[in-house]
């Protein structure tokens, strides 16, 4: 009997392809060619599953043109590349890759916070440029992490990981804002207090964004929100491009309305707003918060487990639109 056909949309670990090949006829993209939507649709003809990485847009237009497709397995916890309503309407399951990246991503959020508040990237560029002639009392003075107030917007698993690092490791006072309040036990574990968004922005020394991207969270931070922040504050975005109005942020950084920002995600990435590239008080990284080898392997494994789970055993592990699984 011939195996079901799946497509892997981007280059991935060879062992991931090997695992898939045990169950499926696999077409891969190990050359990591940038496929247009039309090319992706062409490649998906006859495929029942696709391994996506978070960059491939799965919408009604694509689904209409790919009638064989049954599942899209994202190797990412975020799935704003999926139009989940259209997928559900087409009977196509989406899966994501939660949990396996939580601690690694929280580590990175903290690393970016430290690098930003303590001006590590800016001072390294200064040194590499041969500009370090003498010690000076105020050279690259940043702001403290320990004992400061950490404001987290989006208190899911990654937000909680950052809260625990801040509270337990650095003695920070942790405040958070979220669509729903955590239960008391979880708040105690994270040593975090729930506050309104405005209070958080006004009182936090460091604001970390970890909310999923949805139309409702678009520009959660724009000029008006930045205006509420302390002039000494730092802003960290490890959530998604579009959560921050990057143009407004670049203006605020240039005018020192806040001290600094650390950004791992960007509106329209991999393009970066040109003004962000010229302001000194921002640390920019190319969407790498989950990028350690073990974590990226675990994410890829979970996407494979979802494809095998659904297409072979009828049981996906981490569906994002479980309505597709409901008995008809
Ligand atoms: C990365 O951004 C992810 O959503 O996993």
Short mmCIF file of C-alpha atoms and ligand atoms in Angstrom, two decimals:
data_model
loop_
_atom_site.label_atom_id
_atom_site.label_comp_id
_atom_site.label_asym_id
_atom_site.label_seq_id
_atom_site.Cartn_x
_atom_site.Cartn_y
_atom_site.Cartn_z
CA UNK A 1 0.00 0.00 0.00
CA UNK A 2 1.39 3.42 -0.84
CA UNK A 3 2.19 5.75 2.02
CA UNK A 4 0.29 9.02 2.55
CA UNK A 5 2.12 12.03 1.13
CA UNK A 6 3.36 14.92 3.25
CA UNK A 7 5.27 18.08 2.45
CA UNK A 8 7.96 19.68 4.62
CA UNK A 9 7.86 23.37 3.73
CA UNK A 10 11.28 24.42 5.00
CA UNK A 11 14.71 22.90 5.60
CA UNK A 12 14.79 20.88 8.80
CA UNK A 13 16.98 18.36 10.70
CA UNK A 14 17.74 15.34 8.48
CA UNK A 15 16.55 13.06 11.28
CA UNK A 16 13.16 14.81 11.17
CA UNK A 17 12.83 13.85 7.50
CA UNK A 18 13.96 10.30 8.38
CA UNK A 19 11.29 10.03 11.07
CA UNK A 20 8.60 11.25 8.68
CA UNK A 21 9.80 8.88 5.97
CA UNK A 22 9.03 5.90 8.23
CA UNK A 23 5.34 6.69 7.80
CA UNK A 24 4.95 8.94 4.78
CA UNK A 25 6.12 9.65 1.28
CA UNK A 26 7.94 12.89 2.00
CA UNK A 27 8.67 15.83 -0.26
CA UNK A 28 11.08 18.15 1.53
CA UNK A 29 12.74 21.50 0.93
CA UNK A 30 16.24 20.89 2.26
CA UNK A 31 17.56 23.57 -0.11
CA UNK A 32 15.30 25.95 1.85
CA UNK A 33 13.98 27.59 -1.29
CA UNK A 34 11.60 30.49 -0.71
CA UNK A 35 8.35 29.25 -2.24
CA UNK A 36 5.67 31.67 -3.33
CA UNK A 37 2.14 30.90 -2.26
CA UNK A 38 1.42 29.53 -5.75
CA UNK A 39 4.46 27.26 -5.51
CA UNK A 40 3.42 26.06 -2.06
CA UNK A 41 -0.07 25.31 -3.41
CA UNK A 42 1.51 23.42 -6.32
CA UNK A 43 3.68 21.35 -3.95
CA UNK A 44 0.68 20.57 -1.75
CA UNK A 45 -1.28 18.83 -4.52
CA UNK A 46 -1.92 15.25 -3.42
CA UNK A 47 -0.43 15.90 0.06
CA UNK A 48 -2.47 15.09 3.15
CA UNK A 49 -0.13 16.78 5.61
CA UNK A 50 2.28 19.67 5.74
CA UNK A 51 5.07 20.40 8.22
CA UNK A 52 5.16 24.18 8.59
CA UNK A 53 7.47 26.42 10.56
CA UNK A 54 5.26 29.38 11.33
CA UNK A 55 6.13 31.38 8.23
CA UNK A 56 3.74 29.70 5.78
CA UNK A 57 0.32 31.33 5.61
CA UNK A 58 -2.46 28.76 5.63
CA UNK A 59 -5.66 30.53 4.60
CA UNK A 60 -8.91 29.98 2.71
CA UNK A 61 -7.29 30.63 -0.68
CA UNK A 62 -4.67 27.93 -0.08
CA UNK A 63 -7.15 25.51 1.48
CA UNK A 64 -9.59 25.89 -1.45
CA UNK A 65 -6.74 24.97 -3.79
CA UNK A 66 -5.49 21.98 -1.72
CA UNK A 67 -8.48 19.65 -1.30
CA UNK A 68 -6.39 16.67 -0.12
CA UNK A 69 -4.89 18.49 2.86
CA UNK A 70 -5.91 17.20 6.30
CA UNK A 71 -3.35 18.61 8.72
CA UNK A 72 -0.85 21.47 9.04
CA UNK A 73 1.68 20.84 11.81
CA UNK A 74 3.48 24.00 12.94
CA UNK A 75 6.93 23.68 14.44
CA UNK A 76 6.15 26.74 16.58
CA UNK A 77 4.02 27.47 19.59
CA UNK A 78 2.54 30.54 17.86
CA UNK A 79 0.18 29.82 14.99
CA UNK A 80 -0.88 33.20 13.72
CA UNK A 81 0.14 31.94 10.26
CA UNK A 82 -2.99 29.74 10.43
CA UNK A 83 -6.43 31.09 9.65
CA UNK A 84 -7.95 28.65 12.11
CA UNK A 85 -11.55 29.52 11.19
CA UNK A 86 -10.88 28.77 7.53
CA UNK A 87 -9.04 25.57 8.50
CA UNK A 88 -11.92 24.40 10.67
CA UNK A 89 -14.40 25.25 7.89
CA UNK A 90 -12.31 23.15 5.49
CA UNK A 91 -11.97 20.30 8.02
CA UNK A 92 -8.19 20.80 8.18
CA UNK A 93 -6.52 20.33 11.55
CA UNK A 94 -3.80 22.65 12.79
CA UNK A 95 -1.30 21.69 15.47
CA UNK A 96 1.38 23.73 17.24
CA UNK A 97 4.43 22.98 19.40
CA UNK A 98 3.77 24.20 22.95
CA UNK A 99 5.58 23.32 26.21
CA UNK A 100 8.79 21.94 24.70
CA UNK A 101 10.13 25.48 24.16
CA UNK A 102 8.86 27.16 27.31
CA UNK A 103 12.04 27.17 29.42
CA UNK A 104 14.39 27.88 26.51
CA UNK A 105 12.26 30.82 25.40
CA UNK A 106 11.97 32.15 28.96
CA UNK A 107 15.79 31.92 29.23
CA UNK A 108 16.08 33.98 26.07
CA UNK A 109 13.54 36.55 27.24
CA UNK A 110 15.68 37.03 30.30
CA UNK A 111 18.89 37.14 28.26
CA UNK A 112 17.44 39.83 26.03
CA UNK A 113 16.26 41.77 29.07
CA UNK A 114 19.72 41.61 30.63
CA UNK A 115 21.46 42.55 27.38
CA UNK A 116 19.10 45.47 26.88
CA UNK A 117 19.06 46.89 30.40
CA UNK A 118 22.83 46.51 30.78
CA UNK A 119 23.59 47.78 27.26
CA UNK A 120 25.65 44.73 26.34
CA UNK A 121 25.23 44.89 22.56
CA UNK A 122 25.79 48.64 22.37
CA UNK A 123 28.97 48.48 24.45
CA UNK A 124 30.29 45.50 22.51
CA UNK A 125 29.88 47.39 19.23
CA UNK A 126 31.76 50.31 20.80
CA UNK A 127 34.63 48.05 21.83
CA UNK A 128 34.83 46.24 18.47
CA UNK A 129 34.87 49.60 16.70
CA UNK A 130 38.09 50.42 18.59
CA UNK A 131 36.47 53.32 20.44
CA UNK A 132 37.46 52.20 23.96
CA UNK A 133 40.29 54.54 24.96
CA UNK A 134 39.78 54.80 28.73
CA UNK A 135 37.51 53.82 31.60
CA UNK A 136 34.83 56.35 32.51
CA UNK A 137 32.51 56.43 35.52
CA UNK A 138 29.38 56.75 33.40
CA UNK A 139 30.38 54.57 30.47
CA UNK A 140 27.38 52.49 29.33
CA UNK A 141 25.54 52.85 32.61
CA UNK A 142 22.38 50.85 32.34
CA UNK A 143 19.55 50.01 34.68
CA UNK A 144 19.43 47.34 37.37
CA UNK A 145 17.62 44.07 36.97
CA UNK A 146 17.85 42.83 40.57
CA UNK A 147 15.32 44.39 42.89
CA UNK A 148 13.52 46.20 40.06
CA UNK A 149 9.90 45.82 38.95
CA UNK A 150 9.28 43.41 36.10
CA UNK A 151 6.02 43.87 34.19
CA UNK A 152 4.93 40.93 32.05
CA UNK A 153 2.15 41.31 29.50
CA UNK A 154 0.89 37.83 28.59
CA UNK A 155 1.15 35.35 31.45
CA UNK A 156 1.02 32.03 29.64
CA UNK A 157 3.64 29.35 30.15
CA UNK A 158 6.54 31.46 28.84
CA UNK A 159 5.43 34.55 30.80
CA UNK A 160 5.31 32.42 33.94
CA UNK A 161 8.82 31.12 33.23
CA UNK A 162 10.11 34.68 32.97
CA UNK A 163 8.26 35.67 36.16
CA UNK A 164 9.88 32.80 38.10
CA UNK A 165 13.35 33.72 36.85
CA UNK A 166 12.80 37.35 37.82
CA UNK A 167 11.22 36.73 41.23
CA UNK A 168 13.28 33.79 42.44
CA UNK A 169 16.58 34.48 40.70
CA UNK A 170 16.83 38.26 40.78
CA UNK A 171 14.55 39.33 43.62
CA UNK A 172 12.38 41.32 41.24
CA UNK A 173 8.90 42.48 42.09
CA UNK A 174 6.77 40.87 39.40
CA UNK A 175 3.52 42.36 38.13
CA UNK A 176 1.58 41.00 35.18
CA UNK A 177 -1.33 41.68 32.91
CA UNK A 178 -3.20 38.96 31.07
CA UNK A 179 -6.60 38.36 29.50
CA UNK A 180 -7.48 36.28 32.55
CA UNK A 181 -6.00 36.28 36.01
CA UNK A 182 -3.95 33.25 37.12
CA UNK A 183 -5.26 31.21 40.01
CA UNK A 184 -3.87 32.03 43.44
CA UNK A 185 -1.54 28.99 43.57
CA UNK A 186 0.07 29.90 40.24
CA UNK A 187 0.38 33.56 41.24
CA UNK A 188 2.14 32.44 44.43
CA UNK A 189 4.47 30.11 42.48
CA UNK A 190 5.41 32.97 40.15
CA UNK A 191 5.38 35.52 43.00
CA UNK A 192 3.42 37.71 40.61
CA UNK A 193 0.62 40.23 41.19
CA UNK A 194 -2.11 40.97 38.67
CA UNK A 195 -2.49 44.63 37.62
CA UNK A 196 -4.23 46.57 34.86
CA UNK A 197 -2.26 47.27 31.68
CA UNK A 198 -1.98 50.99 32.38
CA UNK A 199 -0.69 50.46 35.92
CA UNK A 200 1.83 47.93 34.62
CA UNK A 201 3.14 50.32 31.99
CA UNK A 202 3.40 53.16 34.50
CA UNK A 203 5.16 51.21 37.26
CA UNK A 204 7.36 48.57 35.61
CA UNK A 205 11.07 49.17 35.18
CA UNK A 206 11.14 46.47 32.55
CA UNK A 207 8.20 45.45 30.38
CA UNK A 208 8.29 42.03 28.70
CA UNK A 209 5.74 41.11 26.02
CA UNK A 210 4.74 37.47 25.67
CA UNK A 211 1.20 37.66 24.24
CA UNK A 212 0.06 35.66 21.21
CA UNK A 213 -0.59 37.71 18.07
CA UNK A 214 -4.26 38.14 17.19
CA UNK A 215 -6.09 41.06 15.58
CA UNK A 216 -7.01 42.11 19.15
CA UNK A 217 -3.36 42.19 20.30
CA UNK A 218 -2.15 44.16 17.23
CA UNK A 219 -0.12 47.15 18.48
CA UNK A 220 -0.62 46.29 22.15
CA UNK A 221 2.25 48.75 22.54
CA UNK A 222 2.10 51.93 20.44
CA UNK A 223 2.96 55.57 21.01
CA UNK A 224 0.22 56.03 23.65
CA UNK A 225 1.38 53.05 25.70
CA UNK A 226 5.07 54.00 25.41
CA UNK A 227 4.12 57.47 26.70
CA UNK A 228 2.90 55.84 29.91
CA UNK A 229 6.23 54.06 30.54
CA UNK A 230 9.03 55.41 32.72
CA UNK A 231 11.76 57.25 30.78
CA UNK A 232 14.22 54.78 32.35
CA UNK A 233 12.21 51.71 31.33
CA UNK A 234 13.14 48.92 28.93
CA UNK A 235 10.74 47.12 26.60
CA UNK A 236 11.29 43.53 25.48
CA UNK A 237 9.30 41.86 22.68
CA UNK A 238 9.72 38.10 22.32
CA UNK A 239 6.07 37.61 21.33
CA UNK A 240 5.36 38.40 17.68
CA UNK A 241 5.92 41.20 15.25
CA UNK A 242 2.87 43.46 15.21
CA UNK A 243 2.42 43.37 18.99
CA UNK A 244 4.56 46.53 19.03
CA UNK A 245 4.20 49.47 16.64
CA UNK A 246 7.83 49.34 15.52
CA UNK A 247 7.76 52.78 13.85
CA UNK A 248 6.45 54.42 17.04
CA UNK A 249 9.01 52.52 19.10
CA UNK A 250 11.89 53.70 16.91
CA UNK A 251 10.79 57.32 17.43
CA UNK A 252 10.48 56.81 21.20
CA UNK A 253 13.94 55.22 21.39
CA UNK A 254 15.54 57.99 19.35
CA UNK A 255 13.91 60.62 21.55
CA UNK A 256 14.85 58.64 24.69
CA UNK A 257 11.25 58.55 25.86
CA UNK A 258 12.17 55.09 27.16
CA UNK A 259 15.73 53.94 27.84
CA UNK A 260 16.02 50.91 25.58
CA UNK A 261 14.31 48.01 23.86
CA UNK A 262 15.17 44.39 23.07
CA UNK A 263 13.38 42.90 20.08
CA UNK A 264 13.43 39.33 18.79
CA UNK A 265 10.39 39.75 16.54
CA UNK A 266 9.40 42.44 14.05
CA UNK A 267 6.48 43.67 11.99
CA UNK A 268 6.94 42.21 8.51
CA UNK A 269 10.04 40.18 9.52
CA UNK A 270 12.55 39.27 8.24
CA UNK A 271 12.37 42.92 7.21
CA UNK A 272 13.16 45.26 10.09
CA UNK A 273 11.91 48.84 10.26
CA UNK A 274 14.88 50.87 8.96
CA UNK A 275 14.69 53.36 11.84
CA UNK A 276 15.26 50.55 14.34
CA UNK A 277 18.52 49.73 12.59
CA UNK A 278 19.91 53.19 13.24
CA UNK A 279 18.96 53.80 16.87
CA UNK A 280 21.69 52.71 19.29
CA UNK A 281 19.54 51.83 22.30
CA UNK A 282 17.94 48.70 20.91
CA UNK A 283 19.12 45.08 20.88
CA UNK A 284 17.92 43.26 17.76
CA UNK A 285 17.91 39.48 17.29
CA UNK A 286 16.48 37.46 14.38
CA UNK A 287 13.58 35.55 16.00
CA UNK A 288 15.78 33.07 17.86
CA UNK A 289 14.13 32.83 21.28
CA UNK A 290 13.58 29.07 21.00
CA UNK A 291 16.83 28.41 19.16
CA UNK A 292 18.83 25.82 21.06
CA UNK A 293 19.53 22.51 19.35
CA UNK A 294 17.66 20.33 21.88
CA UNK A 295 14.63 22.62 21.88
CA UNK A 296 14.44 22.99 18.11
CA UNK A 297 14.72 19.17 17.86
CA UNK A 298 11.94 18.75 20.42
CA UNK A 299 9.76 21.20 18.46
CA UNK A 300 10.40 19.32 15.22
CA UNK A 301 9.69 16.00 16.97
CA UNK A 302 6.39 17.30 18.29
CA UNK A 303 5.35 18.42 14.79
CA UNK A 304 6.22 14.93 13.50
CA UNK A 305 4.33 13.33 16.41
CA UNK A 306 1.30 15.41 15.47
CA UNK A 307 1.46 14.36 11.81
CA UNK A 308 1.90 10.69 12.71
CA UNK A 309 -0.58 10.95 15.58
CA UNK A 310 -3.31 12.32 13.34
CA UNK A 311 -2.68 10.73 9.96
CA UNK A 312 -1.66 7.27 11.23
CA UNK A 313 -3.34 6.89 14.62
CA UNK A 314 -6.13 9.48 14.47
CA UNK A 315 -4.85 11.19 17.65
CA UNK A 316 -2.91 14.46 17.31
CA UNK A 317 -1.12 15.65 20.45
CA UNK A 318 -1.56 19.40 20.38
CA UNK A 319 -4.43 20.48 18.12
CA UNK A 320 -5.22 24.20 17.91
CA UNK A 321 -8.67 23.80 16.30
CA UNK A 322 -9.98 20.62 18.00
CA UNK A 323 -13.45 21.27 16.56
CA UNK A 324 -12.15 19.43 13.48
CA UNK A 325 -11.86 16.28 15.61
CA UNK A 326 -15.42 16.37 16.92
CA UNK A 327 -17.56 13.47 15.69
CA UNK A 328 -19.68 14.60 12.74
C1 LIG B 1 8.25 31.01 17.83
O1 LIG B 1 8.12 32.17 17.66
C2 LIG B 1 7.18 30.13 18.13
O2 LIG B 1 6.01 30.54 18.06
O3 LIG B 1 7.45 28.97 18.44
#
